[in-house]
Coordinates of C-alpha atoms in Angstrom, one line a residue:
X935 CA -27.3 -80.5 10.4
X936 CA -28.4 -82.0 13.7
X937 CA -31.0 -79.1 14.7
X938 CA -32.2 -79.1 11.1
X939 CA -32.7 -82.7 11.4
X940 CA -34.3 -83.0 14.9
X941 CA -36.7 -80.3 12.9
X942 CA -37.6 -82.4 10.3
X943 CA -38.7 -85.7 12.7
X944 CA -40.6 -83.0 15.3
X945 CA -42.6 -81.5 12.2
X946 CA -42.9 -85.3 10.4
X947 CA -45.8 -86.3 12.4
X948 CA -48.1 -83.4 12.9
X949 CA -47.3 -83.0 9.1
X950 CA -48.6 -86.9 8.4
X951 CA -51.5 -86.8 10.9
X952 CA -52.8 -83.1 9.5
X953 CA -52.7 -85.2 5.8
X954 CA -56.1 -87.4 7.3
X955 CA -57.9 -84.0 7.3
X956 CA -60.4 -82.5 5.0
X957 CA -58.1 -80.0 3.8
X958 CA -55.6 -82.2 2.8
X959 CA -58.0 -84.3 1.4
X960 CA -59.7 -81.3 -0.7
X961 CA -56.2 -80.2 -1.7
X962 CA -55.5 -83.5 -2.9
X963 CA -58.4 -84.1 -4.5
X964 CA -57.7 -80.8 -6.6
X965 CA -54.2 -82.4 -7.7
X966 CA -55.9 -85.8 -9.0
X967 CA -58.4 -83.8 -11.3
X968 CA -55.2 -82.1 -12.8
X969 CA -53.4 -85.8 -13.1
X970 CA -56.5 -87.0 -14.9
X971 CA -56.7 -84.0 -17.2
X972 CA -53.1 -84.3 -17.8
X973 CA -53.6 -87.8 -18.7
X974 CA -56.1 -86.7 -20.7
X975 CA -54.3 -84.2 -22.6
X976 CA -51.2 -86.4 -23.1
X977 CA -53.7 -88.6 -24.4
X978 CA -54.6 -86.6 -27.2
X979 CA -50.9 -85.9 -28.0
X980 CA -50.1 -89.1 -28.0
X981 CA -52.9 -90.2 -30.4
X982 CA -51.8 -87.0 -32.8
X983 CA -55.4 -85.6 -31.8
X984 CA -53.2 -82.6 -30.5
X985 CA -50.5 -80.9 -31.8
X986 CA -48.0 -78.1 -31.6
X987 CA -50.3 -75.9 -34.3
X988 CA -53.7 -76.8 -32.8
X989 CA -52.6 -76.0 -29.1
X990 CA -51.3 -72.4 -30.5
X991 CA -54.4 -72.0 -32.3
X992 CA -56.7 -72.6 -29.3
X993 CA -54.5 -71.2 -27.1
X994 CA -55.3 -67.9 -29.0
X995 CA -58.5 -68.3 -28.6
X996 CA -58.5 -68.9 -24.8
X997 CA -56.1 -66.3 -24.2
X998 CA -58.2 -63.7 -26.4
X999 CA -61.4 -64.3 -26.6
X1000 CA -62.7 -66.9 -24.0
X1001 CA -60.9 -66.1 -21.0
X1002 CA -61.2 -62.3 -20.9
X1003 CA -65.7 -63.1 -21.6
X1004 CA -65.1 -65.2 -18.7
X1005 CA -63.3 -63.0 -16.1
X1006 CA -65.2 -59.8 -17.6
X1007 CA -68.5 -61.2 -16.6
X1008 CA -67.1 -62.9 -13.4
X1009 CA -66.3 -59.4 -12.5
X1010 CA -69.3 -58.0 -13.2
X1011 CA -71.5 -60.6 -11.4
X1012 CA -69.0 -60.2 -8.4
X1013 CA -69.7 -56.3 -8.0
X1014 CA -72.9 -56.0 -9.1
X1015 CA -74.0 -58.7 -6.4
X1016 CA -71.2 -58.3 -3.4
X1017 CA -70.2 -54.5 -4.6
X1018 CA -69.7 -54.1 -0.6
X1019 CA -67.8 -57.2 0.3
X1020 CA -65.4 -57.3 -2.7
X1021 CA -64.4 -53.5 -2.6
X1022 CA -64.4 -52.3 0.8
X1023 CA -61.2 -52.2 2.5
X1024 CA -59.5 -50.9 -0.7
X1025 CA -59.2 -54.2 -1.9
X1026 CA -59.3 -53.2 -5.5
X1027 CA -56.4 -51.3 -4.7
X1028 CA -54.6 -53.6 -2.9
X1029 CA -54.8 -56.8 -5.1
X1030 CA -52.8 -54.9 -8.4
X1031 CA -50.6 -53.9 -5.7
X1032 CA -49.6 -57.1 -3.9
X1033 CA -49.2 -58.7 -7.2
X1034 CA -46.8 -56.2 -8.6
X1035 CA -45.2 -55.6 -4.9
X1036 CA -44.8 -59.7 -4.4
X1037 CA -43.5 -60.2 -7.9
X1038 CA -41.0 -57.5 -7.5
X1039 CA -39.4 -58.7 -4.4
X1040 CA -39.5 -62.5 -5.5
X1041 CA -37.3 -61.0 -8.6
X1042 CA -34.8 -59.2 -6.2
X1043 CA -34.4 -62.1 -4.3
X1044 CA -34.2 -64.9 -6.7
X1045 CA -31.5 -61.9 -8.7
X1046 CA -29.2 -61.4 -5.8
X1047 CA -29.6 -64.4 -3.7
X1048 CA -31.2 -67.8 -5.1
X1049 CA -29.0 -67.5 -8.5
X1050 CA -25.3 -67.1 -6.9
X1051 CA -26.7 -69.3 -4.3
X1052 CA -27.3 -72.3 -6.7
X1053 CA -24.7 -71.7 -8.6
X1054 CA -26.2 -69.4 -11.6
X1055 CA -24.7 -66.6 -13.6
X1056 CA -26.5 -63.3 -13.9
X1057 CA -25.0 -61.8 -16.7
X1058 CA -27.4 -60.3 -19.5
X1059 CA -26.0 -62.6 -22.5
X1060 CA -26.8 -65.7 -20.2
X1061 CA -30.5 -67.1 -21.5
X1062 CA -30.3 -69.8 -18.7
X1063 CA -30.1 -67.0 -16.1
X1064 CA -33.0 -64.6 -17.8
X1065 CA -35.4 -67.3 -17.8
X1066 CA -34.7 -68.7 -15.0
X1067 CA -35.3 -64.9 -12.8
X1068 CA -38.5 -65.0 -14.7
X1069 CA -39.4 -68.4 -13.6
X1070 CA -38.8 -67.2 -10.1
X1071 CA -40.4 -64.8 -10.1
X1072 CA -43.8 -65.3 -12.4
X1073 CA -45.9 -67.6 -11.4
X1074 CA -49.1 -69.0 -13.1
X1075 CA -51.8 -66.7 -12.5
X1076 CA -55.0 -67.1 -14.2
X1077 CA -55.0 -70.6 -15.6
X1078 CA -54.1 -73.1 -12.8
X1079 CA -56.0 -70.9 -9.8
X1080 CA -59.0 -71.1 -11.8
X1081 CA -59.0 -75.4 -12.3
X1082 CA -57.9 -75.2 -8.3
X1083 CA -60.7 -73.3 -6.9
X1084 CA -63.3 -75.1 -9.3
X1085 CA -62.1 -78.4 -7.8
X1086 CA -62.1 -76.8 -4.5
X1087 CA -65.0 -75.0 -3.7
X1088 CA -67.5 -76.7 -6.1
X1089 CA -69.1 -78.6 -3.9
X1090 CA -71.1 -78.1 -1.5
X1091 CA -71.1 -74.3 -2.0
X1092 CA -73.2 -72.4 -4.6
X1093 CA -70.9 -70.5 -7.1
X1094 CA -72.8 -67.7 -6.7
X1095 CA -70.8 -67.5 -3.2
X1096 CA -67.4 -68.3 -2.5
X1097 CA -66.8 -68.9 -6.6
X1098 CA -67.6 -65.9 -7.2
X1099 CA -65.2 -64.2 -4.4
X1100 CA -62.3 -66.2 -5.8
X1101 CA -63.1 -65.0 -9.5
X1102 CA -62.9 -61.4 -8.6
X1103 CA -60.1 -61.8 -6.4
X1104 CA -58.0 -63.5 -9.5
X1105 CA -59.7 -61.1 -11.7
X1106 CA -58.4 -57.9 -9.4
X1107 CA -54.9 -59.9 -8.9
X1108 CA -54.5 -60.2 -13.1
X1109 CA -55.0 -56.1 -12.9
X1110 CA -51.5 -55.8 -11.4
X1111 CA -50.0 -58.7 -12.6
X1112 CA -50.8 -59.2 -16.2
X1113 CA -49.3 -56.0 -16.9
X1114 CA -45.9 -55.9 -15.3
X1115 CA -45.6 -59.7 -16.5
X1116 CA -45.6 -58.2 -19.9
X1117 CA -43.7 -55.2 -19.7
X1118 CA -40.9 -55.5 -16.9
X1119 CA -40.4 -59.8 -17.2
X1120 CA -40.9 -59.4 -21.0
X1121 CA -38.1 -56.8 -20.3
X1122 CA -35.8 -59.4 -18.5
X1123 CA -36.9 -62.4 -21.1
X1124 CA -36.5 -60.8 -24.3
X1125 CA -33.4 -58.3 -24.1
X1126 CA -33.8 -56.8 -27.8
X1127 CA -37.7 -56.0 -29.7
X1128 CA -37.0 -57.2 -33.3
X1129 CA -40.0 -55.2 -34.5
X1130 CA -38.3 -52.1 -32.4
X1131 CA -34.8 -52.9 -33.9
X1132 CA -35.5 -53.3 -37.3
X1133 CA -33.9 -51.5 -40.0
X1134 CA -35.9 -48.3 -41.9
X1135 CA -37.0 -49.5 -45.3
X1136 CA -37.2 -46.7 -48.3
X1137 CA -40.5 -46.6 -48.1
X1138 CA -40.9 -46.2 -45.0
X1139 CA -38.4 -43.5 -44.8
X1140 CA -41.0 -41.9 -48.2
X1141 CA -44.1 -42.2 -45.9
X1142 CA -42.3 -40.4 -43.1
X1143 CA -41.7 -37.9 -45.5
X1144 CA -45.4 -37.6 -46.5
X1145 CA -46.2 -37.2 -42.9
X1146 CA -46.6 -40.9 -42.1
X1147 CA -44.0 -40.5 -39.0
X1148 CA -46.1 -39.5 -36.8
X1149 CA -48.8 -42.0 -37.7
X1150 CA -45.8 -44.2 -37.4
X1151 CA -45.2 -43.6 -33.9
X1152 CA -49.0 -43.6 -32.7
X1153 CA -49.2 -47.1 -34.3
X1154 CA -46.1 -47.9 -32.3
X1155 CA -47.8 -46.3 -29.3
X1156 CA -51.1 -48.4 -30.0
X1157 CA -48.6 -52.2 -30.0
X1158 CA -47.3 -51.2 -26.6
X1159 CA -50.7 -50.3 -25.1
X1160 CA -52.1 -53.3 -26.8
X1161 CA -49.4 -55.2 -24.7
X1162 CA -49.0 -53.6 -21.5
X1163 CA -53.2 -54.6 -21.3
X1164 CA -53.4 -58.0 -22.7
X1165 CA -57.0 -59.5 -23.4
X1166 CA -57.8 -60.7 -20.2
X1167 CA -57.1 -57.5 -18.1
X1168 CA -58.8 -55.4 -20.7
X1169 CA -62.1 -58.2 -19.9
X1170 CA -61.7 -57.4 -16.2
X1171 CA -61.2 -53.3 -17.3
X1172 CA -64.3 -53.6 -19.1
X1173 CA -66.2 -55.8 -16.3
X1174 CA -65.3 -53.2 -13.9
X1175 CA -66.8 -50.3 -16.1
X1176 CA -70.0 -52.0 -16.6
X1177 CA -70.3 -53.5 -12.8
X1178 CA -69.2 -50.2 -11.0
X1179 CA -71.2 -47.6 -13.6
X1180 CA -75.4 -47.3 -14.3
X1181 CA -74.2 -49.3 -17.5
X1182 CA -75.1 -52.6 -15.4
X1183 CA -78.5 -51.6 -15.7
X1184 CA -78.1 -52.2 -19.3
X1185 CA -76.4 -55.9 -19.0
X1186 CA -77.4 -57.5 -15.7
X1187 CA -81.0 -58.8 -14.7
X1188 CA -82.0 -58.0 -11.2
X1189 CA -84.5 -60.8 -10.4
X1190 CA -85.3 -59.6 -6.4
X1191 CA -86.2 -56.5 -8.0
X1192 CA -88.1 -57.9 -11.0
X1193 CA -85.8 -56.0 -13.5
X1194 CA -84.7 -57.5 -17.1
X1195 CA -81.9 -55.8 -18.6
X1196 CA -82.3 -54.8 -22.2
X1197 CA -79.2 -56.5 -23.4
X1198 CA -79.2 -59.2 -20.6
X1199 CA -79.2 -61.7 -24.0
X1200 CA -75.8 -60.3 -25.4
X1201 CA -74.4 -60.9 -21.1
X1202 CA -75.8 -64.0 -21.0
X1203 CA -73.9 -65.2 -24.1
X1204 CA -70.6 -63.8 -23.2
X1205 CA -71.1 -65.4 -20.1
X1206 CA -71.8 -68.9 -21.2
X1207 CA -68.7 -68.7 -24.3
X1208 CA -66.9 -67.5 -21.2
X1209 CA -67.7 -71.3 -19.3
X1210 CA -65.3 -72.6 -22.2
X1211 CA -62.2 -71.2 -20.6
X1212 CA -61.4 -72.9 -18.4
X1213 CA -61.9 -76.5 -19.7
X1214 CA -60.4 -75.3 -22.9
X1215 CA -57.2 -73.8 -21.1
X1216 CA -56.6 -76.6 -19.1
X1217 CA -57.0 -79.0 -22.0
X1218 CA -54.2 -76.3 -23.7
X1219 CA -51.8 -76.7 -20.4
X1220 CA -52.0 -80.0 -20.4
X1221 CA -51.0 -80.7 -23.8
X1222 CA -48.6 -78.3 -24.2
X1223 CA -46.3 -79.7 -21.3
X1224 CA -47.3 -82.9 -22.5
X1225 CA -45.8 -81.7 -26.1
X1226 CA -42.7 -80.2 -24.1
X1227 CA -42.5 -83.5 -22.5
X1228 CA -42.3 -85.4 -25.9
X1229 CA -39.5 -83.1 -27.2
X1230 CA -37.5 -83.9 -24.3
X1231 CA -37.6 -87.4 -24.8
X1232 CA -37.0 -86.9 -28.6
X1233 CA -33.9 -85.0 -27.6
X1234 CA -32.8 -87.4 -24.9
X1235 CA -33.1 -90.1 -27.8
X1236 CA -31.1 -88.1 -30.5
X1237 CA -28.5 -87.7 -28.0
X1238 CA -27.8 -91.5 -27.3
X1239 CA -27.2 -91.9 -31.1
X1240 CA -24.7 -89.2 -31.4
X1241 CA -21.7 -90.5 -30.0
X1242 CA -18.6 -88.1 -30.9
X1243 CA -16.7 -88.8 -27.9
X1244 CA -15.3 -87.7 -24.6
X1245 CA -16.3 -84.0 -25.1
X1246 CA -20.3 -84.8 -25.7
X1247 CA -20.1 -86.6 -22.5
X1248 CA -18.6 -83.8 -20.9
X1249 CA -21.2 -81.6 -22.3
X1250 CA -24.2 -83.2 -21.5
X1251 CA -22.6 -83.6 -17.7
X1252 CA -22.6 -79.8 -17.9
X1253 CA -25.9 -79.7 -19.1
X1254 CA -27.5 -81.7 -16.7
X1255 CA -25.5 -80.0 -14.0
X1256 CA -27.1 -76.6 -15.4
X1257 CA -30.4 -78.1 -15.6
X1258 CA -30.4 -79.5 -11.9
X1259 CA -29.3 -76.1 -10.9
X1260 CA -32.2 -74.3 -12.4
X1261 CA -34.9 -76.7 -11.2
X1262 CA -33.6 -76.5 -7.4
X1263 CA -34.1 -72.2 -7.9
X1264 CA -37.0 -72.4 -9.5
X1265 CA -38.7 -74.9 -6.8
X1266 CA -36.8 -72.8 -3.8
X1267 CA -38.7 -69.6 -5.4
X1268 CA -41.7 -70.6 -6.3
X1269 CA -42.6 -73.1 -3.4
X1270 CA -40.9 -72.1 -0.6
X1271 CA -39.7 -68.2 -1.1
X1272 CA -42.7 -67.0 -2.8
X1273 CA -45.4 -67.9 -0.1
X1274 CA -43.2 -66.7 2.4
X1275 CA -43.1 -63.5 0.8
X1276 CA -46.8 -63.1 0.3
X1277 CA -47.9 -64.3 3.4
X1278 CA -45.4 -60.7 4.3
X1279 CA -46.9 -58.6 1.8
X1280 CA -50.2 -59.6 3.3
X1281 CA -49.6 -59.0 7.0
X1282 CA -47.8 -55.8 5.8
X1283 CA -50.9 -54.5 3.7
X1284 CA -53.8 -55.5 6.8
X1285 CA -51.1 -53.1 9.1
X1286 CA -52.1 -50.2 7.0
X1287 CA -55.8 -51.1 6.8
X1288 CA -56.0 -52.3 2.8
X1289 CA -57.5 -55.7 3.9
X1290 CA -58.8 -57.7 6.8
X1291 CA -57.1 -59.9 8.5
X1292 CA -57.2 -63.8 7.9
X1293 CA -60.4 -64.1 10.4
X1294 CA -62.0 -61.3 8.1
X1295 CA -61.0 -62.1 5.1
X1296 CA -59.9 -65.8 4.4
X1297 CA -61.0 -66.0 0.9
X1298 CA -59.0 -63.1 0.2
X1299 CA -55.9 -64.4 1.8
X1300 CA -56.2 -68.2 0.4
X1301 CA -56.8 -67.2 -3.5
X1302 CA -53.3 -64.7 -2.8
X1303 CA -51.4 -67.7 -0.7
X1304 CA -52.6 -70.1 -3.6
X1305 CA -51.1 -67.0 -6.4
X1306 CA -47.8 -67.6 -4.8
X1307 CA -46.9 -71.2 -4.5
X1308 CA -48.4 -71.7 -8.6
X1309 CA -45.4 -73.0 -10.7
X1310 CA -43.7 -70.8 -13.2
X1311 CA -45.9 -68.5 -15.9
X1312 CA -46.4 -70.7 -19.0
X1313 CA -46.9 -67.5 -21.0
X1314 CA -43.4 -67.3 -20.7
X1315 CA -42.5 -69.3 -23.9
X1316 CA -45.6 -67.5 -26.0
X1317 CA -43.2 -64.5 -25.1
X1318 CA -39.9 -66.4 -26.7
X1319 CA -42.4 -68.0 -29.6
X1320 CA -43.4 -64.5 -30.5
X1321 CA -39.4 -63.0 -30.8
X1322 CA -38.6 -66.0 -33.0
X1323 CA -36.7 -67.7 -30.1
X1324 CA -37.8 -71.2 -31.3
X1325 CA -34.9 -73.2 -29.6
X1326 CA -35.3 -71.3 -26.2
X1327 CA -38.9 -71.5 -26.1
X1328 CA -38.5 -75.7 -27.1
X1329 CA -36.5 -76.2 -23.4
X1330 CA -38.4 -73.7 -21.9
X1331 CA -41.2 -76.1 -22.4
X1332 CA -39.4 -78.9 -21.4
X1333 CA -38.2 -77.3 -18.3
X1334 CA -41.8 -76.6 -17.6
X1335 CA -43.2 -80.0 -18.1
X1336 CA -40.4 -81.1 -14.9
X1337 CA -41.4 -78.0 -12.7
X1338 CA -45.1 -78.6 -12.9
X1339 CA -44.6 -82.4 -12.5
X1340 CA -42.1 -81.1 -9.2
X1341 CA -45.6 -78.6 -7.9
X1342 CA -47.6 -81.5 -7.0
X1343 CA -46.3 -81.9 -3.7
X1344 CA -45.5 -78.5 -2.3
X1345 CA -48.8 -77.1 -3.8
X1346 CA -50.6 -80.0 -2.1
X1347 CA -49.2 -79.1 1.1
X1348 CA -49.2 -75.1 0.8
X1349 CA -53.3 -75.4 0.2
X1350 CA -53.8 -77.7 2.0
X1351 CA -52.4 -75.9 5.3
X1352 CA -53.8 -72.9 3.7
X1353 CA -57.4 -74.3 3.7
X1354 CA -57.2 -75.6 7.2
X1355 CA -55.3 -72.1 8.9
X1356 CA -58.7 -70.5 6.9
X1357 CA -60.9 -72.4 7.8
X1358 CA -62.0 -72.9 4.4
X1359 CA -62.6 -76.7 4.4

């Protein structure tokens, strides 16, 4: 304990004196917006403005509509105006690739070490121990990057600059992640696919023998594509088609060469619907932990009425002893392991040439240290919502609401150091 110790009061005053610099400040800053929006969507919660339906409802939206207009066009904007500096290097390749490569090693680790270290059971009837690998290991990706690097880099730059770097970065890093998220964690979360399970009705078993089996199996074939490429990776697909083919020249105005693209109108408009995701997904996060929240404190309540004895004592002593055990992994994964890891992944990817180095690419190597050290995937109980997991999804919420409340700090420090190693701020 002593050299640990003598550590911590070396490192406690270079870490309080770097605190009075911009970075910290900018980093910071970034975490008050999110308090005030959180107060602002536990606002409307609280004044039943907000509630469990609505936040579904525009979650959809977001999730389908909204945020893949807005990454699509980001995309496109990003390529069609820095087509050299976003793609050479093989960064298109090598953003999927760190985000699948990352996530994968973060899952082995938090599998074989973090859960017998803290005290967790791997076994494959265990909920507590799926969801909590998968809250190790996937992190929030999209959402909560997004509302960071608006905060950040807002002012004083021009979005069409360093905005638009971190948008196709994200948009590149959703390419890889987005679809091992829902294949291989969904894989992990959700052991058994009702819909795959279900028993053959008659009539299904009559159109098979009309010849609807195979039409069967391509519809089968069409779900799992469908969800594999979820809505926002089939907007950066798309974005990439149009911003990488001569079908630019159909969407995107080129005003220094005094060129108006035919269908510039039907861009534009994706592009402003697109401005409503983000304000509309934080508004959706907010509430939603702020809803997970209110459950909690319903079920804390429910519990100091029931009073059956020694044993519910006892129980809620194991509970909380569970519950403590799960938010120490998930913190030790996401805020310390994680970065560690990709700050690896990136070193190991510039040895081979796939990216510049810090000096050469900082943006690059901020938006993936800022990936890392996001708290756990809030998609994650859409996934147990949609396999009619109601309970699990309820204290997956809850649990969420005290992880995210827990990121504050580390994240504050992580981009903060981030932003000042960079040279960002």
């Amino acid at each position: 304990m002593k050299p640990i110790l003598s550590a911590i009061k070396t490192a406690l005053p270079e870490i309080v004196q770097s605190t009075n610099n911009n970075a910290f400040r900018a980093a910071g800053q970034a975490i008050a917006e999110l308090g005030v929006a959180s107060c602002i969507g536990t606002a409307c919660v609280k004044k039943e403005l907000l509630n469990s339906t609505i936040v579904q409802a525009l979650s959809k939206v977001t999730f389908s509509i909204l945020l893949p207009m807005f990454l699509g066009t980001s995309i496109v904007k990003t390529v069609t105006t820095n087509h050299g500096n976003l793609l050479n290097r093989r960064t298109s390749f090598a953003l999927p690739l760190v985000a699948v490569l990352q996530t994968y090693l973060l899952f082995l680790l938090s599998k074989y070490l973090l859960l017998p270290l803290f005290g967790i059971t791997d076994d494959d009837e265990d909920d507590d121990a799926r969801v909590t690998m998968v809250c190790c290991s996937w992190g929030n990706t999209s959402v909560l990057p997004i509302i960071f690097i608006e905060a950040l880099f807002r002012h004083p730059y021009e979005p069409s600059s360093v905005l638009a770097h971190c948008y196709g970065h994200i948009s590149l890093y959703l390419m890889g992640w987005s679809p091992f998220f829902w294949s291989f964690g969904r894989s992990i979360l959700i052991q058994s696919d009702s819909e795959i399970n279900a028993p053959v009705k008659n009539s299904d078993v009559d159109r098979n023998l009309l010849g609807g089996f195979s039409r069967t199996i391509i519809l089968a074939k069409i779900r799992e594509m469908k969800r594999l490429i979820p809505p926002p990776v089939a907007g950066v697909l798309v974005g990439l088609i149009i911003g990488l083919s001569p079908l630019q020249y159909l969407f995107v105005n080129n005003p220094s060469k005094g060129y108006k693209a035919p269908l510039a109108v039907a861009f534009n408009s994706f592009q402003n619907l697109g401005r409503a995701a983000s304000p509309l997904a934080l508004l959706v996060l907010t509430s939603s932990l702020a809803i997970g929240a209110g459950g909690q404190q319903q079920q804390q309540n429910g519990a100091q009425k029931d009073d059956d004895g020694c044993s519910n004592i006892t129980d809620k002593d194991n509970n909380s002893n569970k519950w403590i055990q799960k938010w120490a992994c998930v913190s030790v994964s996401r805020f310390i392991a994680s970065p560690i890891i990709m700050l690896t992944c990136l070193r190991f990817l510039h040895k081979f040439d796939m990216i510049g180095n810090a000096q050469e690419a900082p943006i690059l190597w901020f938006v993936l240290l800022l990936e890392s050290c996001m708290p756990p995937a809030q998609n994650a109980v859409l996934m147990l919502q949609v396999a009619n997991k109601g309970r699990e999804a309820s204290e997956l919420a809850k649990f969420l609401f005290c992880i995210y409340v827990t990121a504050m700090i580390p994240v504050t420090v992580i981009v903060g150091i981030s932003l000042q190693r960079l040279g960002l701020v």
